[in-house]
Structure formats: structure tokens, C-alpha cells
Amino acid sequence: MMIFTGLTGAVGTEIIKLLPEYDIRARGLVRNPDKAGALKEAGVEVVCGDLGDPAAVEQALQGCDKAFLLMGNARQQLELEKGFVGAARTAGVSHLVKMSANGADSNSPALLKRYHGDAEQYIRESGLRYTLVRPNFFMQNMYHIAGSIVEQDKFFMPMRDGQVGIIDVRDVAHFILTVMTNAGHDDKTYEITGPELVSFHDIAVQLSEVMGREIGYVDVPAADFKQSLLQWVPDDWYVETVSDLFELIAQGHGALLTDTYTRVTGSTPTTLRQFFRDYSSIFAR
């Protein structure tokens, strides 16, 4: 039995689709009971609760040999991840896979990167066998700006000329299940990217080619972006932490390209053009 957190998010949703391919008996720790039905239909055993509920975490971990830890951005993220790691160790989990982030570092100027860096170090010192998976910027993040693409043929981001090794979430899910079901990944840290480095100007060009109409990237000052984001997400902490991540990309810290995905899975990662073809309906007028 394998225990998964984060199954109702972008990565988790793709993991669920792949479970039959990997013949995995899966249990999910699910915070929102309203979302448990879909997981049960997919054959996932569900424990309702969140990482802040020690009893639910303990129940979810019972009898599990492997664990996948994925948590959304939150103020208490580091504390909760440490709690899960400690509970996994107590429960006798033999292998922990953590979804981390590109550039995770305890000394990063970005809080969320520091959280991931500190959590990684805690895992290394826990005595558990582990695999740390650090994906780059998700192609699926483009969903969040589809509205202006549809309405204005433009998208607005504060990335300047920064590049990213943009990766499809479907590939991230495939990579995670590969390392969870195959030997040879103990105590490894993997930076995974897509097949190409692109700027957000490049992203606009590729999207334009696929959609058959001109779509532009508009670089906006970071301060203006923050004010705009606050209208949609009235949470100062969230806006500041996400803006810090975008600033790192703008400064060039996302410009990482590796062949790790292909070396580990034996597959070629999805290109950005293919992603846009697969999900063209989202960006269509």
C-alpha cells in the first residue's frame, strides 16, 4: 500500500489517472470530503483529514510501505511536512517521496524555496530512505491566465526575459510513480524539466502558432502584478510568496534544463507545443 497526499491538486489528479498503469494500491489523505468520491471511484482508499490532524495522518500511514508527500503553499507548510515525515518514520514507512521545487534551498531569498530546502534537509536527517523530486515551472500554470488569452489575446506576467524549463504536470506524475515503483532511487534528488528552455515571449509565440492567432506576452512590473493578483486572491502572504517565486524566474533562476526525466523514465518529456495542442480548447475563443 502506498499513501499519497495532494491527490486533489494538479499533480495528484494526473497521478490518479496513472494508478491502473502502475498497478498501485493507493490510499489518499484527503482534506475535503466532498472530493473523496472521485478518488474512491478511481479505486483509491480514502482517509479524510489533513496534515494538521495527527490522528488522521497516523491512520492514513498505517500499513503503508511508501509515502508521497505533496502539500500546497501554506504558512504552516514546513511544520506540517515535518510532522508527516516524523509520523511516517514512526509508522515504519520505508521510502518517502517528496514533491519539492526547482531551486529548493534553505538560503533562498524566496520563502517557499526555503520551506522546501528546510523540509528536504529534515528528510535527509530523518533516517528514512527518500527521493526528492524538484520540477520546474508547470505548463498547466497557463490555465490560470487563460481568461485574458481568450478575451484579449494577451497574458500578463512579471517575468521579464526570464526562461523556464517548463514541464507538463502529466510528466511530473509519471516521473513520481516511476521512482515509487522502481528500485535505484533511494536518497536521490532529481531536478526535472521539460525538453526546452523558453521565455514567456517564446511561450506566446508557440501558443500563437498552435492557436492560429497572434497572442502576446505583456511584461508587467512586479508591483502592478501584485496589486492585480490581490484582486483575485485577497491574501497578502500568498501574493507575496508567489511574487517572490516569479521574481526569481525574472532574474534567470528558472533557466534550468536537465535530461533527468528521460534518464529515469526512458520517455521523452512533452513539448510545450504538444501541450498547447492537447489543451487548445482552454485557450480557444
mmCIF file of C-alpha atoms in Angstrom:
data_model
loop_
_atom_site.group_PDB
_atom_site.id
_atom_site.type_symbol
_atom_site.label_atom_id
_atom_site.label_comp_id
_atom_site.label_asym_id
_atom_site.label_seq_id
_atom_site.Cartn_x
_atom_site.Cartn_y
_atom_site.Cartn_z
ATOM 1 C CA MET A 1 0.000 0.000 0.000
ATOM 2 C CA MET A 2 1.184 3.497 -0.862
ATOM 3 C CA ILE A 3 -0.111 6.646 0.834
ATOM 4 C CA PHE A 4 -0.480 9.842 -1.185
ATOM 5 C CA THR A 5 -1.169 13.388 -0.084
ATOM 6 C CA GLY A 6 -2.232 16.105 -2.509
ATOM 7 C CA LEU A 7 -4.335 13.855 -4.744
ATOM 8 C CA THR A 8 -6.963 16.530 -5.400
ATOM 9 C CA GLY A 9 -4.487 19.011 -6.912
ATOM 10 C CA ALA A 10 -2.978 19.298 -10.388
ATOM 11 C CA VAL A 11 -0.253 16.681 -9.905
ATOM 12 C CA GLY A 12 -2.441 14.392 -7.821
ATOM 13 C CA THR A 13 -5.189 14.372 -10.424
ATOM 14 C CA GLU A 14 -2.726 13.084 -13.019
ATOM 15 C CA ILE A 15 -1.327 10.528 -10.570
ATOM 16 C CA ILE A 16 -4.814 9.086 -10.101
ATOM 17 C CA LYS A 17 -5.208 8.619 -13.861
ATOM 18 C CA LEU A 18 -1.962 6.628 -13.966
ATOM 19 C CA LEU A 19 -2.554 4.339 -10.985
ATOM 20 C CA PRO A 20 -4.004 1.448 -13.062
ATOM 21 C CA GLU A 21 -0.983 1.548 -15.373
ATOM 22 C CA TYR A 22 1.327 1.055 -12.391
ATOM 23 C CA ASP A 23 -0.930 -1.447 -10.583
ATOM 24 C CA ILE A 24 -0.678 0.504 -7.349
ATOM 25 C CA ARG A 25 -2.808 0.031 -4.244
ATOM 26 C CA ALA A 26 -3.245 3.620 -3.185
ATOM 27 C CA ARG A 27 -4.577 5.386 -0.124
ATOM 28 C CA GLY A 28 -5.188 9.110 -0.112
ATOM 29 C CA LEU A 29 -5.255 11.563 2.770
ATOM 30 C CA VAL A 30 -7.961 13.993 1.637
ATOM 31 C CA ARG A 31 -8.784 17.244 3.382
ATOM 32 C CA ASN A 32 -12.068 17.927 1.576
ATOM 33 C CA PRO A 33 -14.632 15.110 1.999
ATOM 34 C CA ASP A 34 -16.563 16.488 -0.995
ATOM 35 C CA LYS A 35 -13.689 15.388 -3.225
ATOM 36 C CA ALA A 36 -13.367 11.901 -1.757
ATOM 37 C CA GLY A 37 -15.991 10.403 -4.062
ATOM 38 C CA ALA A 38 -13.934 10.846 -7.217
ATOM 39 C CA LEU A 39 -10.939 9.209 -5.572
ATOM 40 C CA LYS A 40 -12.986 6.242 -4.389
ATOM 41 C CA GLU A 41 -14.346 5.786 -7.909
ATOM 42 C CA ALA A 42 -10.732 5.603 -9.101
ATOM 43 C CA GLY A 43 -10.031 2.807 -6.602
ATOM 44 C CA VAL A 44 -8.234 4.936 -4.033
ATOM 45 C CA GLU A 45 -8.808 4.127 -0.366
ATOM 46 C CA VAL A 46 -9.614 7.440 1.315
ATOM 47 C CA VAL A 47 -8.820 8.739 4.784
ATOM 48 C CA CYS A 48 -10.451 12.123 5.424
ATOM 49 C CA GLY A 49 -8.305 14.620 7.257
ATOM 50 C CA ASP A 50 -5.386 16.947 6.677
ATOM 51 C CA LEU A 51 -1.724 17.155 7.582
ATOM 52 C CA GLY A 52 -2.619 19.222 10.634
ATOM 53 C CA ASP A 53 -4.614 16.332 12.114
ATOM 54 C CA PRO A 54 -2.124 13.905 13.727
ATOM 55 C CA ALA A 55 -4.768 11.211 14.231
ATOM 56 C CA ALA A 56 -5.762 11.272 10.562
ATOM 57 C CA VAL A 57 -2.127 11.205 9.461
ATOM 58 C CA GLU A 58 -1.412 8.253 11.741
ATOM 59 C CA GLN A 59 -4.454 6.393 10.427
ATOM 60 C CA ALA A 60 -3.515 7.092 6.812
ATOM 61 C CA LEU A 61 0.041 5.830 7.277
ATOM 62 C CA GLN A 62 -0.857 2.524 8.915
ATOM 63 C CA GLY A 63 0.276 -0.415 6.799
ATOM 64 C CA CYS A 64 1.872 1.753 4.131
ATOM 65 C CA ASP A 65 5.314 0.884 2.847
ATOM 66 C CA LYS A 66 5.794 4.000 0.722
ATOM 67 C CA ALA A 67 4.567 7.561 1.030
ATOM 68 C CA PHE A 68 4.237 10.514 -1.309
ATOM 69 C CA LEU A 69 4.263 13.965 0.291
ATOM 70 C CA LEU A 70 2.814 16.909 -1.608
ATOM 71 C CA MET A 71 1.452 19.981 0.092
ATOM 72 C CA GLY A 72 0.062 23.174 -1.353
ATOM 73 C CA ASN A 73 1.636 26.504 -0.482
ATOM 74 C CA ALA A 74 0.707 27.463 3.081
ATOM 75 C CA ARG A 75 2.045 29.394 6.048
ATOM 76 C CA GLN A 76 2.404 26.227 8.123
ATOM 77 C CA GLN A 77 3.801 24.162 5.263
ATOM 78 C CA LEU A 78 7.200 23.415 6.783
ATOM 79 C CA GLU A 79 5.806 22.488 10.188
ATOM 80 C CA LEU A 80 3.169 20.210 8.654
ATOM 81 C CA GLU A 81 5.609 18.483 6.333
ATOM 82 C CA LYS A 82 7.959 17.797 9.225
ATOM 83 C CA GLY A 83 5.051 16.332 11.169
ATOM 84 C CA PHE A 84 4.208 13.991 8.310
ATOM 85 C CA VAL A 85 7.833 12.872 7.974
ATOM 86 C CA GLY A 86 8.041 12.083 11.686
ATOM 87 C CA ALA A 87 4.770 10.161 11.579
ATOM 88 C CA ALA A 88 5.937 8.227 8.506
ATOM 89 C CA ARG A 89 9.088 7.195 10.316
ATOM 90 C CA THR A 90 7.102 6.073 13.355
ATOM 91 C CA ALA A 91 4.686 4.108 11.147
ATOM 92 C CA GLY A 92 7.534 2.167 9.540
ATOM 93 C CA VAL A 93 7.348 3.694 6.057
ATOM 94 C CA SER A 94 10.402 2.528 4.140
ATOM 95 C CA HIS A 95 10.523 5.086 1.328
ATOM 96 C CA LEU A 96 9.305 8.701 1.247
ATOM 97 C CA VAL A 97 8.980 10.675 -1.976
ATOM 98 C CA LYS A 98 8.578 14.417 -1.527
ATOM 99 C CA MET A 99 7.367 16.822 -4.174
ATOM 100 C CA SER A 100 9.758 19.719 -3.751
ATOM 101 C CA ALA A 101 10.567 22.597 -6.092
ATOM 102 C CA ASN A 102 13.221 23.688 -8.532
ATOM 103 C CA GLY A 103 15.901 25.589 -6.653
ATOM 104 C CA ALA A 104 14.837 24.474 -3.170
ATOM 105 C CA ASP A 105 17.393 25.967 -0.798
ATOM 106 C CA SER A 106 17.374 26.890 2.885
ATOM 107 C CA ASN A 107 19.168 30.114 1.935
ATOM 108 C CA SER A 108 16.888 31.139 -0.930
ATOM 109 C CA PRO A 109 15.501 34.689 -0.938
ATOM 110 C CA ALA A 110 12.060 33.170 -1.638
ATOM 111 C CA LEU A 111 10.221 31.853 1.416
ATOM 112 C CA LEU A 112 8.664 28.842 -0.328
ATOM 113 C CA LYS A 113 12.045 27.753 -1.675
ATOM 114 C CA ARG A 114 13.389 27.995 1.877
ATOM 115 C CA TYR A 115 10.485 25.908 3.164
ATOM 116 C CA HIS A 116 11.282 23.211 0.624
ATOM 117 C CA GLY A 117 15.000 23.402 1.343
ATOM 118 C CA ASP A 118 14.434 23.053 5.087
ATOM 119 C CA ALA A 119 11.969 20.188 4.592
ATOM 120 C CA GLU A 120 14.427 18.392 2.328
ATOM 121 C CA GLN A 121 17.150 18.660 4.951
ATOM 122 C CA TYR A 122 14.788 17.366 7.617
ATOM 123 C CA ILE A 123 14.016 14.355 5.438
ATOM 124 C CA ARG A 124 17.704 13.677 4.782
ATOM 125 C CA GLU A 125 18.308 13.606 8.535
ATOM 126 C CA SER A 126 15.187 11.534 9.329
ATOM 127 C CA GLY A 127 16.696 8.127 8.663
ATOM 128 C CA LEU A 128 14.060 7.377 6.031
ATOM 129 C CA ARG A 129 15.005 6.337 2.534
ATOM 130 C CA TYR A 130 13.856 9.203 0.355
ATOM 131 C CA THR A 131 13.565 10.663 -3.121
ATOM 132 C CA LEU A 132 13.212 14.413 -3.622
ATOM 133 C CA VAL A 133 11.543 15.498 -6.857
ATOM 134 C CA ARG A 134 12.075 19.112 -7.937
ATOM 135 C CA PRO A 135 10.024 20.044 -11.000
ATOM 136 C CA ASN A 136 10.381 23.290 -12.892
ATOM 137 C CA PHE A 137 7.541 25.662 -13.845
ATOM 138 C CA PHE A 138 4.341 23.781 -14.815
ATOM 139 C CA MET A 139 2.811 24.113 -18.274
ATOM 140 C CA GLN A 140 -0.571 23.826 -16.554
ATOM 141 C CA ASN A 141 0.097 27.158 -14.826
ATOM 142 C CA MET A 142 -1.028 28.656 -18.127
ATOM 143 C CA TYR A 143 -4.589 27.659 -17.196
ATOM 144 C CA HIS A 144 -4.614 30.450 -14.621
ATOM 145 C CA ILE A 145 -4.143 33.126 -17.267
ATOM 146 C CA ALA A 146 -6.356 31.589 -19.934
ATOM 147 C CA GLY A 147 -9.047 34.214 -19.306
ATOM 148 C CA SER A 148 -7.063 37.135 -20.704
ATOM 149 C CA ILE A 149 -5.766 34.952 -23.541
ATOM 150 C CA VAL A 150 -9.324 34.156 -24.598
ATOM 151 C CA GLU A 151 -10.645 37.681 -24.104
ATOM 152 C CA GLN A 152 -7.674 39.836 -25.159
ATOM 153 C CA ASP A 153 -5.174 37.581 -26.956
ATOM 154 C CA LYS A 154 -2.680 38.605 -24.272
ATOM 155 C CA PHE A 155 -1.354 37.387 -20.966
ATOM 156 C CA PHE A 156 0.230 39.497 -18.274
ATOM 157 C CA MET A 157 3.115 38.285 -16.104
ATOM 158 C CA PRO A 158 6.096 39.888 -14.305
ATOM 159 C CA MET A 159 8.746 37.520 -15.728
ATOM 160 C CA ARG A 160 10.745 39.982 -17.885
ATOM 161 C CA ASP A 161 13.015 37.853 -20.131
ATOM 162 C CA GLY A 162 13.409 35.019 -17.634
ATOM 163 C CA GLN A 163 13.423 31.491 -19.001
ATOM 164 C CA VAL A 164 11.998 28.269 -17.568
ATOM 165 C CA GLY A 165 12.473 24.577 -18.330
ATOM 166 C CA ILE A 166 8.695 24.315 -18.422
ATOM 167 C CA ILE A 167 7.268 20.841 -17.732
ATOM 168 C CA ASP A 168 3.907 19.132 -18.188
ATOM 169 C CA VAL A 169 2.228 18.026 -14.958
ATOM 170 C CA ARG A 170 1.359 14.746 -16.683
ATOM 171 C CA ASP A 171 5.087 14.064 -16.953
ATOM 172 C CA VAL A 172 5.634 15.010 -13.314
ATOM 173 C CA ALA A 173 3.038 12.418 -12.269
ATOM 174 C CA HIS A 174 4.648 9.784 -14.482
ATOM 175 C CA PHE A 175 8.063 10.544 -13.003
ATOM 176 C CA ILE A 176 6.800 10.306 -9.424
ATOM 177 C CA LEU A 177 5.176 6.925 -9.951
ATOM 178 C CA THR A 178 8.269 5.667 -11.745
ATOM 179 C CA VAL A 179 10.504 6.402 -8.760
ATOM 180 C CA MET A 180 7.921 4.995 -6.342
ATOM 181 C CA THR A 181 7.629 1.666 -8.149
ATOM 182 C CA ASN A 182 11.203 1.019 -9.222
ATOM 183 C CA ALA A 183 14.455 0.411 -7.376
ATOM 184 C CA GLY A 184 17.514 2.615 -7.568
ATOM 185 C CA HIS A 185 16.065 5.937 -6.422
ATOM 186 C CA ASP A 186 16.887 5.869 -2.726
ATOM 187 C CA ASP A 187 18.379 9.071 -1.325
ATOM 188 C CA LYS A 188 18.316 10.840 -4.690
ATOM 189 C CA THR A 189 17.404 14.422 -5.535
ATOM 190 C CA TYR A 190 16.025 14.927 -9.035
ATOM 191 C CA GLU A 191 15.628 18.241 -10.837
ATOM 192 C CA ILE A 192 13.176 17.566 -13.651
ATOM 193 C CA THR A 193 12.350 19.844 -16.566
ATOM 194 C CA GLY A 194 10.676 19.754 -19.916
ATOM 195 C CA PRO A 195 12.668 19.425 -23.159
ATOM 196 C CA GLU A 196 13.354 23.115 -23.805
ATOM 197 C CA LEU A 197 14.138 26.426 -22.171
ATOM 198 C CA VAL A 198 11.589 29.092 -23.039
ATOM 199 C CA SER A 199 10.960 32.688 -22.089
ATOM 200 C CA PHE A 200 7.406 33.910 -21.734
ATOM 201 C CA HIS A 201 7.815 35.669 -25.071
ATOM 202 C CA ASP A 202 8.614 32.215 -26.517
ATOM 203 C CA ILE A 203 5.543 30.777 -24.832
ATOM 204 C CA ALA A 204 3.393 33.427 -26.539
ATOM 205 C CA VAL A 205 4.935 32.601 -29.915
ATOM 206 C CA GLN A 206 4.297 28.875 -29.568
ATOM 207 C CA LEU A 207 0.745 29.402 -28.341
ATOM 208 C CA SER A 208 0.101 31.748 -31.273
ATOM 209 C CA GLU A 209 1.331 29.135 -33.736
ATOM 210 C CA VAL A 210 -0.850 26.410 -32.275
ATOM 211 C CA MET A 211 -3.972 28.559 -31.940
ATOM 212 C CA GLY A 212 -3.594 30.253 -35.325
ATOM 213 C CA ARG A 213 -3.901 33.779 -33.978
ATOM 214 C CA GLU A 214 -1.441 36.280 -32.523
ATOM 215 C CA ILE A 215 -1.188 36.083 -28.746
ATOM 216 C CA GLY A 216 1.153 38.397 -26.890
ATOM 217 C CA TYR A 217 3.018 38.311 -23.618
ATOM 218 C CA VAL A 218 2.903 41.602 -21.736
ATOM 219 C CA ASP A 219 5.615 42.039 -19.127
ATOM 220 C CA VAL A 220 4.204 43.969 -16.193
ATOM 221 C CA PRO A 221 6.099 45.499 -13.251
ATOM 222 C CA ALA A 222 6.146 43.263 -10.192
ATOM 223 C CA ALA A 223 4.320 45.836 -8.045
ATOM 224 C CA ASP A 224 1.482 46.110 -10.554
ATOM 225 C CA PHE A 225 1.230 42.336 -10.787
ATOM 226 C CA LYS A 226 0.922 42.053 -7.012
ATOM 227 C CA GLN A 227 -1.930 44.559 -6.942
ATOM 228 C CA SER A 228 -3.703 42.719 -9.730
ATOM 229 C CA LEU A 229 -3.263 39.357 -8.016
ATOM 230 C CA LEU A 230 -4.653 40.725 -4.753
ATOM 231 C CA GLN A 231 -7.954 41.384 -6.517
ATOM 232 C CA TRP A 232 -8.272 37.658 -7.201
ATOM 233 C CA VAL A 233 -6.541 36.243 -4.137
ATOM 234 C CA PRO A 234 -7.022 38.601 -1.161
ATOM 235 C CA ASP A 235 -4.242 37.001 0.869
ATOM 236 C CA ASP A 236 -1.132 39.137 1.369
ATOM 237 C CA TRP A 237 1.001 36.171 2.415
ATOM 238 C CA TYR A 238 0.126 34.129 -0.653
ATOM 239 C CA VAL A 239 0.606 37.043 -3.043
ATOM 240 C CA GLU A 240 3.988 37.934 -1.574
ATOM 241 C CA THR A 241 5.305 34.375 -1.635
ATOM 242 C CA VAL A 242 4.153 33.688 -5.197
ATOM 243 C CA SER A 243 5.539 37.044 -6.341
ATOM 244 C CA ASP A 244 8.908 36.115 -4.826
ATOM 245 C CA LEU A 245 8.935 32.945 -6.939
ATOM 246 C CA PHE A 246 8.134 34.897 -10.091
ATOM 247 C CA GLU A 247 10.890 37.379 -9.308
ATOM 248 C CA LEU A 248 13.408 34.541 -9.176
ATOM 249 C CA ILE A 249 12.282 33.493 -12.655
ATOM 250 C CA ALA A 250 12.584 37.081 -13.866
ATOM 251 C CA GLN A 251 16.150 37.134 -12.547
ATOM 252 C CA GLY A 252 17.020 33.986 -14.510
ATOM 253 C CA HIS A 253 16.916 31.404 -11.712
ATOM 254 C CA GLY A 254 14.386 29.240 -13.528
ATOM 255 C CA ALA A 255 16.651 28.730 -16.539
ATOM 256 C CA LEU A 256 17.485 25.116 -15.760
ATOM 257 C CA LEU A 257 17.337 22.291 -18.296
ATOM 258 C CA THR A 258 18.115 18.660 -17.442
ATOM 259 C CA ASP A 259 17.778 15.268 -19.105
ATOM 260 C CA THR A 260 16.772 13.668 -15.791
ATOM 261 C CA TYR A 261 13.222 12.904 -16.887
ATOM 262 C CA THR A 262 14.391 10.867 -19.876
ATOM 263 C CA ARG A 263 17.196 9.132 -17.973
ATOM 264 C CA VAL A 264 14.842 7.960 -15.232
ATOM 265 C CA THR A 265 11.671 7.170 -17.185
ATOM 266 C CA GLY A 266 13.074 6.275 -20.596
ATOM 267 C CA SER A 267 10.480 8.613 -22.145
ATOM 268 C CA THR A 268 10.714 11.997 -23.814
ATOM 269 C CA PRO A 269 9.025 14.837 -21.924
ATOM 270 C CA THR A 270 6.082 16.590 -23.533
ATOM 271 C CA THR A 271 6.879 19.642 -25.624
ATOM 272 C CA LEU A 272 5.122 22.930 -24.980
ATOM 273 C CA ARG A 273 3.586 22.868 -28.462
ATOM 274 C CA GLN A 274 2.132 19.423 -27.789
ATOM 275 C CA PHE A 275 0.700 20.635 -24.501
ATOM 276 C CA PHE A 276 -0.994 23.542 -26.268
ATOM 277 C CA ARG A 277 -2.359 21.170 -28.922
ATOM 278 C CA ASP A 278 -3.733 18.819 -26.272
ATOM 279 C CA TYR A 279 -5.458 21.620 -24.369
ATOM 280 C CA SER A 280 -6.218 24.055 -27.192
ATOM 281 C CA SER A 281 -9.884 24.230 -26.178
ATOM 282 C CA ILE A 282 -8.893 26.053 -22.982
ATOM 283 C CA PHE A 283 -7.310 28.888 -24.976
ATOM 284 C CA ALA A 284 -9.862 28.990 -27.804
ATOM 285 C CA ARG A 285 -12.244 31.891 -28.196
#
